[in-house]
Amino acid sequence: LTRAIDIEQSIDLILERILTTAFRLLSAERGIIELFDCTGLARTSAQTRAGPVDDLTLSQTVIQEAIRDRRGLIVANAQTHTVFSRAESICADGVRSVMCVPMLYDDTTLGVIQVDSLHATHAFDERDLVLFSVIASRAAVIIKDVATRAAVVEAKNAELIRHKWVVDRLPVAIVTITSDGTVTAMNAAGRDALAAMSVPEGKAVSSLAGRSIESLRNLTPDTPTPLASPRGPTYMAHSTGQSEGETILWLEPTASQTTTRPI
């Protein structure tokens, strides 16, 4: 199980694999895993031996004790236990045996795993508790890793959206030229400039306003080049260098009184 979930990137599949394994290893009839908000991936996964279900609930009395003591616990006979027999979910469902294990990562409890039996008392023993505590510990490390990477991806996507918003509103035209001569506008001003120069966007061309694409690709930041536009102003092409094989140019109308450089 730990080898399988170690390479898994889907939190839902990780939780599903854990519960499926629980039914193979334990005398459990139902299982539920809850991830808390601290993971950034808060969710609940519940199954019976027949498959996934939506109407299982954790015993808050049981999980509060597991979280407080930061260790797993077994309730051998929930119906006669002095504390847990009064728990609402245990009474309502007729639960006989319960085992609950916290998913710990450093000083944080990422979630809990609870399995139970509706028909058998003493369904779980100390060996089951040790085994499932190890599984929960390993799963917590993997879930934390997946959550961290998901947060990084989300932050990068948010940053890209902000950058795109800024670039699209720059007054200076920005275009890219690939190695095969494909010209692409990176913002609204760039699209206007290509339209003024009658350059088809997203298609390979050999020249741009009378200048060969190869000469524009070889521009340096210190050698701006004028580009005549038949349907608009003359642009001064400035190179900002190359990124991932693309040449990036910013085109400034020569009629501008000030020089505006892209952020």
PDB file of N, CA, C and O in Angstrom, residues 121-196:
ATOM      1  N   THR A 121     -18.011  -7.199  18.351  1.00  0.00           N
ATOM      2  CA  THR A 121     -17.208  -6.522  19.373  1.00  0.00           C
ATOM      3  C   THR A 121     -15.783  -7.077  19.285  1.00  0.00           C
ATOM      4  O   THR A 121     -15.560  -8.154  18.737  1.00  0.00           O
ATOM      5  N   HIS A 122     -14.821  -6.312  19.796  1.00  0.00           N
ATOM      6  CA  HIS A 122     -13.411  -6.713  19.757  1.00  0.00           C
ATOM      7  C   HIS A 122     -12.978  -7.075  18.333  1.00  0.00           C
ATOM      8  O   HIS A 122     -12.243  -8.042  18.113  1.00  0.00           O
ATOM      9  N   ALA A 123     -13.452  -6.291  17.375  1.00  0.00           N
ATOM     10  CA  ALA A 123     -13.105  -6.568  15.972  1.00  0.00           C
ATOM     11  C   ALA A 123     -11.657  -6.206  15.652  1.00  0.00           C
ATOM     12  O   ALA A 123     -11.091  -6.715  14.676  1.00  0.00           O
ATOM     13  N   PHE A 124     -11.058  -5.355  16.455  1.00  0.00           N
ATOM     14  CA  PHE A 124      -9.696  -4.896  16.189  1.00  0.00           C
ATOM     15  C   PHE A 124      -8.821  -5.137  17.417  1.00  0.00           C
ATOM     16  O   PHE A 124      -9.299  -5.032  18.554  1.00  0.00           O
ATOM     17  N   ASP A 125      -7.527  -5.448  17.173  1.00  0.00           N
ATOM     18  CA  ASP A 125      -6.608  -5.647  18.284  1.00  0.00           C
ATOM     19  C   ASP A 125      -5.410  -4.711  18.146  1.00  0.00           C
ATOM     20  O   ASP A 125      -5.327  -3.899  17.221  1.00  0.00           O
ATOM     21  N   GLU A 126      -4.463  -4.844  19.068  1.00  0.00           N
ATOM     22  CA  GLU A 126      -3.316  -3.939  19.092  1.00  0.00           C
ATOM     23  C   GLU A 126      -2.451  -4.063  17.846  1.00  0.00           C
ATOM     24  O   GLU A 126      -1.845  -3.092  17.398  1.00  0.00           O
ATOM     25  N   ARG A 127      -2.379  -5.255  17.274  1.00  0.00           N
ATOM     26  CA  ARG A 127      -1.604  -5.409  16.037  1.00  0.00           C
ATOM     27  C   ARG A 127      -2.233  -4.608  14.900  1.00  0.00           C
ATOM     28  O   ARG A 127      -1.530  -4.017  14.093  1.00  0.00           O
ATOM     29  N   ASP A 128      -3.563  -4.633  14.842  1.00  0.00           N
ATOM     30  CA  ASP A 128      -4.261  -3.822  13.829  1.00  0.00           C
ATOM     31  C   ASP A 128      -3.948  -2.345  14.028  1.00  0.00           C
ATOM     32  O   ASP A 128      -3.731  -1.603  13.067  1.00  0.00           O
ATOM     33  N   LEU A 129      -3.938  -1.917  15.293  1.00  0.00           N
ATOM     34  CA  LEU A 129      -3.698  -0.507  15.600  1.00  0.00           C
ATOM     35  C   LEU A 129      -2.289  -0.090  15.188  1.00  0.00           C
ATOM     36  O   LEU A 129      -2.091   0.988  14.600  1.00  0.00           O
ATOM     37  N   VAL A 130      -1.290  -0.942  15.473  1.00  0.00           N
ATOM     38  CA  VAL A 130       0.087  -0.634  15.085  1.00  0.00           C
ATOM     39  C   VAL A 130       0.203  -0.547  13.569  1.00  0.00           C
ATOM     40  O   VAL A 130       0.795   0.384  13.010  1.00  0.00           O
ATOM     41  N   LEU A 131      -0.364  -1.534  12.868  1.00  0.00           N
ATOM     42  CA  LEU A 131      -0.296  -1.565  11.408  1.00  0.00           C
ATOM     43  C   LEU A 131      -0.942  -0.329  10.807  1.00  0.00           C
ATOM     44  O   LEU A 131      -0.366   0.340   9.932  1.00  0.00           O
ATOM     45  N   PHE A 132      -2.140   0.008  11.277  1.00  0.00           N
ATOM     46  CA  PHE A 132      -2.850   1.136  10.670  1.00  0.00           C
ATOM     47  C   PHE A 132      -2.237   2.474  11.059  1.00  0.00           C
ATOM     48  O   PHE A 132      -2.336   3.447  10.320  1.00  0.00           O
ATOM     49  N   SER A 133      -1.608   2.542  12.213  1.00  0.00           N
ATOM     50  CA  SER A 133      -0.894   3.767  12.598  1.00  0.00           C
ATOM     51  C   SER A 133       0.280   4.019  11.660  1.00  0.00           C
ATOM     52  O   SER A 133       0.554   5.164  11.281  1.00  0.00           O
ATOM     53  N   VAL A 134       0.976   2.943  11.270  1.00  0.00           N
ATOM     54  CA  VAL A 134       2.089   3.070  10.318  1.00  0.00           C
ATOM     55  C   VAL A 134       1.570   3.540   8.959  1.00  0.00           C
ATOM     56  O   VAL A 134       2.141   4.437   8.330  1.00  0.00           O
ATOM     57  N   ILE A 135       0.477   2.944   8.508  1.00  0.00           N
ATOM     58  CA  ILE A 135      -0.113   3.350   7.230  1.00  0.00           C
ATOM     59  C   ILE A 135      -0.540   4.816   7.273  1.00  0.00           C
ATOM     60  O   ILE A 135      -0.293   5.583   6.346  1.00  0.00           O
ATOM     61  N   ALA A 136      -1.177   5.217   8.370  1.00  0.00           N
ATOM     62  CA  ALA A 136      -1.636   6.609   8.499  1.00  0.00           C
ATOM     63  C   ALA A 136      -0.465   7.577   8.512  1.00  0.00           C
ATOM     64  O   ALA A 136      -0.534   8.661   7.929  1.00  0.00           O
ATOM     65  N   SER A 137       0.619   7.182   9.167  1.00  0.00           N
ATOM     66  CA  SER A 137       1.800   8.045   9.232  1.00  0.00           C
ATOM     67  C   SER A 137       2.412   8.250   7.848  1.00  0.00           C
ATOM     68  O   SER A 137       2.753   9.370   7.466  1.00  0.00           O
ATOM     69  N   ARG A 138       2.537   7.156   7.104  1.00  0.00           N
ATOM     70  CA  ARG A 138       3.106   7.272   5.757  1.00  0.00           C
ATOM     71  C   ARG A 138       2.179   8.058   4.840  1.00  0.00           C
ATOM     72  O   ARG A 138       2.615   8.892   4.053  1.00  0.00           O
ATOM     73  N   ALA A 139       0.892   7.801   4.945  1.00  0.00           N
ATOM     74  CA  ALA A 139      -0.081   8.525   4.117  1.00  0.00           C
ATOM     75  C   ALA A 139      -0.043  10.016   4.406  1.00  0.00           C
ATOM     76  O   ALA A 139      -0.180  10.843   3.494  1.00  0.00           O
ATOM     77  N   ALA A 140       0.162  10.383   5.677  1.00  0.00           N
ATOM     78  CA  ALA A 140       0.216  11.801   6.036  1.00  0.00           C
ATOM     79  C   ALA A 140       1.371  12.497   5.333  1.00  0.00           C
ATOM     80  O   ALA A 140       1.230  13.631   4.839  1.00  0.00           O
ATOM     81  N   VAL A 141       2.537  11.839   5.262  1.00  0.00           N
ATOM     82  CA  VAL A 141       3.698  12.426   4.583  1.00  0.00           C
ATOM     83  C   VAL A 141       3.395  12.639   3.105  1.00  0.00           C
ATOM     84  O   VAL A 141       3.693  13.696   2.533  1.00  0.00           O
ATOM     85  N   ILE A 142       2.785  11.637   2.479  1.00  0.00           N
ATOM     86  CA  ILE A 142       2.487  11.726   1.044  1.00  0.00           C
ATOM     87  C   ILE A 142       1.435  12.793   0.778  1.00  0.00           C
ATOM     88  O   ILE A 142       1.555  13.587  -0.160  1.00  0.00           O
ATOM     89  N   ILE A 143       0.395  12.828   1.599  1.00  0.00           N
ATOM     90  CA  ILE A 143      -0.663  13.826   1.420  1.00  0.00           C
ATOM     91  C   ILE A 143      -0.116  15.228   1.610  1.00  0.00           C
ATOM     92  O   ILE A 143      -0.459  16.153   0.865  1.00  0.00           O
ATOM     93  N   LYS A 144       0.748  15.418   2.600  1.00  0.00           N
ATOM     94  CA  LYS A 144       1.360  16.729   2.808  1.00  0.00           C
ATOM     95  C   LYS A 144       2.179  17.138   1.598  1.00  0.00           C
ATOM     96  O   LYS A 144       2.153  18.303   1.172  1.00  0.00           O
ATOM     97  N   ASP A 145       2.903  16.198   1.013  1.00  0.00           N
ATOM     98  CA  ASP A 145       3.714  16.490  -0.178  1.00  0.00           C
ATOM     99  C   ASP A 145       2.832  16.878  -1.349  1.00  0.00           C
ATOM    100  O   ASP A 145       3.113  17.858  -2.052  1.00  0.00           O
ATOM    101  N   VAL A 146       1.750  16.131  -1.562  1.00  0.00           N
ATOM    102  CA  VAL A 146       0.823  16.444  -2.654  1.00  0.00           C
ATOM    103  C   VAL A 146       0.174  17.812  -2.430  1.00  0.00           C
ATOM    104  O   VAL A 146       0.041  18.617  -3.361  1.00  0.00           O
ATOM    105  N   ALA A 147      -0.213  18.088  -1.184  1.00  0.00           N
ATOM    106  CA  ALA A 147      -0.846  19.376  -0.868  1.00  0.00           C
ATOM    107  C   ALA A 147       0.120  20.530  -1.090  1.00  0.00           C
ATOM    108  O   ALA A 147      -0.267  21.589  -1.605  1.00  0.00           O
ATOM    109  N   THR A 148       1.394  20.341  -0.723  1.00  0.00           N
ATOM    110  CA  THR A 148       2.387  21.399  -0.906  1.00  0.00           C
ATOM    111  C   THR A 148       2.590  21.690  -2.382  1.00  0.00           C
ATOM    112  O   THR A 148       2.633  22.851  -2.802  1.00  0.00           O
ATOM    113  N   ARG A 149       2.716  20.619  -3.181  1.00  0.00           N
ATOM    114  CA  ARG A 149       2.910  20.825  -4.618  1.00  0.00           C
ATOM    115  C   ARG A 149       1.681  21.455  -5.270  1.00  0.00           C
ATOM    116  O   ARG A 149       1.803  22.277  -6.169  1.00  0.00           O
ATOM    117  N   ALA A 150       0.500  21.074  -4.797  1.00  0.00           N
ATOM    118  CA  ALA A 150      -0.721  21.680  -5.336  1.00  0.00           C
ATOM    119  C   ALA A 150      -0.780  23.166  -5.013  1.00  0.00           C
ATOM    120  O   ALA A 150      -1.204  23.981  -5.843  1.00  0.00           O
ATOM    121  N   ALA A 151      -0.338  23.537  -3.814  1.00  0.00           N
ATOM    122  CA  ALA A 151      -0.319  24.951  -3.425  1.00  0.00           C
ATOM    123  C   ALA A 151       0.670  25.738  -4.274  1.00  0.00           C
ATOM    124  O   ALA A 151       0.406  26.886  -4.657  1.00  0.00           O
ATOM    125  N   VAL A 152       1.824  25.125  -4.582  1.00  0.00           N
ATOM    126  CA  VAL A 152       2.827  25.791  -5.423  1.00  0.00           C
ATOM    127  C   VAL A 152       2.277  26.018  -6.826  1.00  0.00           C
ATOM    128  O   VAL A 152       2.419  27.104  -7.401  1.00  0.00           O
ATOM    129  N   VAL A 153       1.627  24.993  -7.381  1.00  0.00           N
ATOM    130  CA  VAL A 153       1.042  25.118  -8.723  1.00  0.00           C
ATOM    131  C   VAL A 153      -0.032  26.202  -8.739  1.00  0.00           C
ATOM    132  O   VAL A 153      -0.106  27.017  -9.663  1.00  0.00           O
ATOM    133  N   GLU A 154      -0.862  26.222  -7.701  1.00  0.00           N
ATOM    134  CA  GLU A 154      -1.922  27.239  -7.620  1.00  0.00           C
ATOM    135  C   GLU A 154      -1.331  28.640  -7.543  1.00  0.00           C
ATOM    136  O   GLU A 154      -1.824  29.577  -8.197  1.00  0.00           O
ATOM    137  N   ALA A 155      -0.258  28.796  -6.762  1.00  0.00           N
ATOM    138  CA  ALA A 155       0.384  30.107  -6.645  1.00  0.00           C
ATOM    139  C   ALA A 155       0.996  30.534  -7.968  1.00  0.00           C
ATOM    140  O   ALA A 155       0.909  31.707  -8.363  1.00  0.00           O
ATOM    141  N   LYS A 156       1.633  29.583  -8.675  1.00  0.00           N
ATOM    142  CA  LYS A 156       2.228  29.908  -9.974  1.00  0.00           C
ATOM    143  C   LYS A 156       1.162  30.301 -10.988  1.00  0.00           C
ATOM    144  O   LYS A 156       1.345  31.235 -11.765  1.00  0.00           O
ATOM    145  N   ASN A 157       0.047  29.570 -10.974  1.00  0.00           N
ATOM    146  CA  ASN A 157      -1.036  29.906 -11.903  1.00  0.00           C
ATOM    147  C   ASN A 157      -1.599  31.296 -11.614  1.00  0.00           C
ATOM    148  O   ASN A 157      -1.903  32.060 -12.532  1.00  0.00           O
ATOM    149  N   ALA A 158      -1.738  31.618 -10.326  1.00  0.00           N
ATOM    150  CA  ALA A 158      -2.235  32.945  -9.961  1.00  0.00           C
ATOM    151  C   ALA A 158      -1.258  34.027 -10.413  1.00  0.00           C
ATOM    152  O   ALA A 158      -1.659  35.099 -10.885  1.00  0.00           O
ATOM    153  N   GLU A 159       0.043  33.736 -10.283  1.00  0.00           N
ATOM    154  CA  GLU A 159       1.056  34.700 -10.705  1.00  0.00           C
ATOM    155  C   GLU A 159       1.026  34.886 -12.218  1.00  0.00           C
ATOM    156  O   GLU A 159       1.131  36.016 -12.717  1.00  0.00           O
ATOM    157  N   LEU A 160       0.852  33.798 -12.966  1.00  0.00           N
ATOM    158  CA  LEU A 160       0.772  33.902 -14.421  1.00  0.00           C
ATOM    159  C   LEU A 160      -0.435  34.726 -14.852  1.00  0.00           C
ATOM    160  O   LEU A 160      -0.356  35.515 -15.798  1.00  0.00           O
ATOM    161  N   ILE A 161      -1.550  34.544 -14.150  1.00  0.00           N
ATOM    162  CA  ILE A 161      -2.758  35.314 -14.476  1.00  0.00           C
ATOM    163  C   ILE A 161      -2.518  36.801 -14.225  1.00  0.00           C
ATOM    164  O   ILE A 161      -2.911  37.652 -15.035  1.00  0.00           O
ATOM    165  N   ARG A 162      -1.843  37.122 -13.106  1.00  0.00           N
ATOM    166  CA  ARG A 162      -1.545  38.527 -12.818  1.00  0.00           C
ATOM    167  C   ARG A 162      -0.610  39.115 -13.874  1.00  0.00           C
ATOM    168  O   ARG A 162      -0.816  40.245 -14.344  1.00  0.00           O
ATOM    169  N   HIS A 163       0.414  38.353 -14.241  1.00  0.00           N
ATOM    170  CA  HIS A 163       1.353  38.835 -15.255  1.00  0.00           C
ATOM    171  C   HIS A 163       0.649  39.061 -16.593  1.00  0.00           C
ATOM    172  O   HIS A 163       0.902  40.059 -17.274  1.00  0.00           O
ATOM    173  N   LYS A 164      -0.210  38.123 -16.964  1.00  0.00           N
ATOM    174  CA  LYS A 164      -0.937  38.259 -18.224  1.00  0.00           C
ATOM    175  C   LYS A 164      -1.824  39.501 -18.200  1.00  0.00           C
ATOM    176  O   LYS A 164      -1.917  40.228 -19.197  1.00  0.00           O
ATOM    177  N   TRP A 165      -2.451  39.741 -17.048  1.00  0.00           N
ATOM    178  CA  TRP A 165      -3.316  40.921 -16.920  1.00  0.00           C
ATOM    179  C   TRP A 165      -2.508  42.195 -17.119  1.00  0.00           C
ATOM    180  O   TRP A 165      -2.933  43.126 -17.810  1.00  0.00           O
ATOM    181  N   VAL A 166      -1.315  42.261 -16.512  1.00  0.00           N
ATOM    182  CA  VAL A 166      -0.464  43.446 -16.621  1.00  0.00           C
ATOM    183  C   VAL A 166       0.044  43.622 -18.047  1.00  0.00           C
ATOM    184  O   VAL A 166      -0.039  44.706 -18.633  1.00  0.00           O
ATOM    185  N   VAL A 167       0.572  42.523 -18.625  1.00  0.00           N
ATOM    186  CA  VAL A 167       1.156  42.600 -19.971  1.00  0.00           C
ATOM    187  C   VAL A 167       0.101  43.008 -20.987  1.00  0.00           C
ATOM    188  O   VAL A 167       0.362  43.815 -21.893  1.00  0.00           O
ATOM    189  N   ASP A 168      -1.103  42.481 -20.861  1.00  0.00           N
ATOM    190  CA  ASP A 168      -2.146  42.769 -21.846  1.00  0.00           C
ATOM    191  C   ASP A 168      -2.556  44.233 -21.824  1.00  0.00           C
ATOM    192  O   ASP A 168      -3.073  44.755 -22.813  1.00  0.00           O
ATOM    193  N   ARG A 169      -2.296  44.923 -20.706  1.00  0.00           N
ATOM    194  CA  ARG A 169      -2.705  46.326 -20.598  1.00  0.00           C
ATOM    195  C   ARG A 169      -1.555  47.312 -20.807  1.00  0.00           C
ATOM    196  O   ARG A 169      -1.755  48.519 -20.690  1.00  0.00           O
ATOM    197  N   LEU A 170      -0.375  46.791 -21.121  1.00  0.00           N
ATOM    198  CA  LEU A 170       0.739  47.699 -21.408  1.00  0.00           C
ATOM    199  C   LEU A 170       0.481  48.456 -22.709  1.00  0.00           C
ATOM    200  O   LEU A 170       0.002  47.885 -23.685  1.00  0.00           O
ATOM    201  N   PRO A 171       0.822  49.742 -22.763  1.00  0.00           N
ATOM    202  CA  PRO A 171       0.623  50.502 -23.998  1.00  0.00           C
ATOM    203  C   PRO A 171       1.612  50.124 -25.093  1.00  0.00           C
ATOM    204  O   PRO A 171       1.379  50.418 -26.269  1.00  0.00           O
ATOM    205  N   VAL A 172       2.723  49.501 -24.743  1.00  0.00           N
ATOM    206  CA  VAL A 172       3.712  49.112 -25.738  1.00  0.00           C
ATOM    207  C   VAL A 172       3.358  47.736 -26.283  1.00  0.00           C
ATOM    208  O   VAL A 172       2.872  46.864 -25.565  1.00  0.00           O
ATOM    209  N   ALA A 173       3.565  47.557 -27.597  1.00  0.00           N
ATOM    210  CA  ALA A 173       3.247  46.285 -28.245  1.00  0.00           C
ATOM    211  C   ALA A 173       4.353  45.270 -27.974  1.00  0.00           C
ATOM    212  O   ALA A 173       5.538  45.588 -28.107  1.00  0.00           O
ATOM    213  N   ILE A 174       3.974  44.069 -27.621  1.00  0.00           N
ATOM    214  CA  ILE A 174       4.940  42.998 -27.378  1.00  0.00           C
ATOM    215  C   ILE A 174       4.593  41.818 -28.276  1.00  0.00           C
ATOM    216  O   ILE A 174       3.446  41.357 -28.300  1.00  0.00           O
ATOM    217  N   VAL A 175       5.575  41.350 -29.036  1.00  0.00           N
ATOM    218  CA  VAL A 175       5.386  40.208 -29.928  1.00  0.00           C
ATOM    219  C   VAL A 175       6.544  39.240 -29.746  1.00  0.00           C
ATOM    220  O   VAL A 175       7.623  39.615 -29.289  1.00  0.00           O
ATOM    221  N   THR A 176       6.297  37.988 -30.112  1.00  0.00           N
ATOM    222  CA  THR A 176       7.370  36.987 -30.080  1.00  0.00           C
ATOM    223  C   THR A 176       7.543  36.401 -31.476  1.00  0.00           C
ATOM    224  O   THR A 176       6.587  36.336 -32.266  1.00  0.00           O
ATOM    225  N   ILE A 177       8.775  35.976 -31.775  1.00  0.00           N
ATOM    226  CA  ILE A 177       9.096  35.339 -33.050  1.00  0.00           C
ATOM    227  C   ILE A 177       9.785  34.015 -32.746  1.00  0.00           C
ATOM    228  O   ILE A 177      10.807  33.985 -32.051  1.00  0.00           O
ATOM    229  N   THR A 178       9.214  32.919 -33.226  1.00  0.00           N
ATOM    230  CA  THR A 178       9.811  31.609 -32.997  1.00  0.00           C
ATOM    231  C   THR A 178      10.870  31.328 -34.063  1.00  0.00           C
ATOM    232  O   THR A 178      11.035  32.091 -35.020  1.00  0.00           O
ATOM    233  N   SER A 179      11.550  30.204 -33.914  1.00  0.00           N
ATOM    234  CA  SER A 179      12.638  29.864 -34.838  1.00  0.00           C
ATOM    235  C   SER A 179      12.141  29.637 -36.262  1.00  0.00           C
ATOM    236  O   SER A 179      12.891  29.838 -37.220  1.00  0.00           O
ATOM    237  N   ASP A 180      10.871  29.236 -36.428  1.00  0.00           N
ATOM    238  CA  ASP A 180      10.349  29.024 -37.779  1.00  0.00           C
ATOM    239  C   ASP A 180       9.687  30.266 -38.361  1.00  0.00           C
ATOM    240  O   ASP A 180       9.087  30.217 -39.440  1.00  0.00           O
ATOM    241  N   GLY A 181       9.786  31.405 -37.645  1.00  0.00           N
ATOM    242  CA  GLY A 181       9.249  32.657 -38.162  1.00  0.00           C
ATOM    243  C   GLY A 181       7.809  32.928 -37.802  1.00  0.00           C
ATOM    244  O   GLY A 181       7.191  33.849 -38.354  1.00  0.00           O
ATOM    245  N   THR A 182       7.251  32.177 -36.872  1.00  0.00           N
ATOM    246  CA  THR A 182       5.882  32.427 -36.435  1.00  0.00           C
ATOM    247  C   THR A 182       5.852  33.624 -35.492  1.00  0.00           C
ATOM    248  O   THR A 182       6.578  33.658 -34.498  1.00  0.00           O
ATOM    249  N   VAL A 183       5.012  34.597 -35.821  1.00  0.00           N
ATOM    250  CA  VAL A 183       4.904  35.823 -35.030  1.00  0.00           C
ATOM    251  C   VAL A 183       3.607  35.774 -34.220  1.00  0.00           C
ATOM    252  O   VAL A 183       2.535  35.517 -34.762  1.00  0.00           O
ATOM    253  N   THR A 184       3.726  36.040 -32.919  1.00  0.00           N
ATOM    254  CA  THR A 184       2.567  35.984 -32.036  1.00  0.00           C
ATOM    255  C   THR A 184       2.535  37.231 -31.162  1.00  0.00           C
ATOM    256  O   THR A 184       3.558  37.633 -30.609  1.00  0.00           O
ATOM    257  N   ALA A 185       1.365  37.851 -31.071  1.00  0.00           N
ATOM    258  CA  ALA A 185       1.196  39.018 -30.199  1.00  0.00           C
ATOM    259  C   ALA A 185       0.982  38.552 -28.774  1.00  0.00           C
ATOM    260  O   ALA A 185       0.240  37.605 -28.522  1.00  0.00           O
ATOM    261  N   MET A 186       1.632  39.252 -27.816  1.00  0.00           N
ATOM    262  CA  MET A 186       1.510  38.889 -26.416  1.00  0.00           C
ATOM    263  C   MET A 186       0.532  39.785 -25.666  1.00  0.00           C
ATOM    264  O   MET A 186       0.228  39.518 -24.512  1.00  0.00           O
ATOM    265  N   ASN A 187       0.054  40.846 -26.313  1.00  0.00           N
ATOM    266  CA  ASN A 187      -0.919  41.726 -25.664  1.00  0.00           C
ATOM    267  C   ASN A 187      -1.754  42.435 -26.713  1.00  0.00           C
ATOM    268  O   ASN A 187      -1.551  42.245 -27.927  1.00  0.00           O
ATOM    269  N   ALA A 188      -2.713  43.223 -26.236  1.00  0.00           N
ATOM    270  CA  ALA A 188      -3.639  43.891 -27.152  1.00  0.00           C
ATOM    271  C   ALA A 188      -2.905  44.842 -28.082  1.00  0.00           C
ATOM    272  O   ALA A 188      -3.194  44.912 -29.289  1.00  0.00           O
ATOM    273  N   ALA A 189      -1.926  45.603 -27.543  1.00  0.00           N
ATOM    274  CA  ALA A 189      -1.168  46.525 -28.385  1.00  0.00           C
ATOM    275  C   ALA A 189      -0.381  45.766 -29.448  1.00  0.00           C
ATOM    276  O   ALA A 189      -0.215  46.236 -30.579  1.00  0.00           O
ATOM    277  N   GLY A 190       0.107  44.580 -29.093  1.00  0.00           N
ATOM    278  CA  GLY A 190       0.821  43.756 -30.065  1.00  0.00           C
ATOM    279  C   GLY A 190      -0.089  43.303 -31.187  1.00  0.00           C
ATOM    280  O   GLY A 190       0.305  43.282 -32.364  1.00  0.00           O
ATOM    281  N   ARG A 191      -1.323  42.950 -30.868  1.00  0.00           N
ATOM    282  CA  ARG A 191      -2.273  42.541 -31.911  1.00  0.00           C
ATOM    283  C   ARG A 191      -2.596  43.708 -32.838  1.00  0.00           C
ATOM    284  O   ARG A 191      -2.714  43.538 -34.058  1.00  0.00           O
ATOM    285  N   ASP A 192      -2.728  44.898 -32.255  1.00  0.00           N
ATOM    286  CA  ASP A 192      -2.988  46.079 -33.086  1.00  0.00           C
ATOM    287  C   ASP A 192      -1.812  46.359 -34.020  1.00  0.00           C
ATOM    288  O   ASP A 192      -1.997  46.709 -35.195  1.00  0.00           O
ATOM    289  N   ALA A 193      -0.586  46.203 -33.512  1.00  0.00           N
ATOM    290  CA  ALA A 193       0.604  46.466 -34.322  1.00  0.00           C
ATOM    291  C   ALA A 193       0.712  45.481 -35.473  1.00  0.00           C
ATOM    292  O   ALA A 193       1.007  45.864 -36.621  1.00  0.00           O
ATOM    293  N   LEU A 194       0.467  44.200 -35.220  1.00  0.00           N
ATOM    294  CA  LEU A 194       0.532  43.202 -36.289  1.00  0.00           C
ATOM    295  C   LEU A 194      -0.550  43.446 -37.337  1.00  0.00           C
ATOM    296  O   LEU A 194      -0.317  43.282 -38.544  1.00  0.00           O
ATOM    297  N   ALA A 195      -1.733  43.852 -36.871  1.00  0.00           N
ATOM    298  CA  ALA A 195      -2.808  44.165 -37.830  1.00  0.00           C
ATOM    299  C   ALA A 195      -2.423  45.351 -38.693  1.00  0.00           C
ATOM    300  O   ALA A 195      -2.676  45.358 -39.907  1.00  0.00           O
ATOM    301  N   ALA A 196      -1.783  46.376 -38.100  1.00  0.00           N
ATOM    302  CA  ALA A 196      -1.362  47.559 -38.867  1.00  0.00           C
ATOM    303  C   ALA A 196      -0.298  47.194 -39.890  1.00  0.00           C
ATOM    304  O   ALA A 196      -0.227  47.809 -40.978  1.00  0.00           O
TER     305      ALA A 196
END
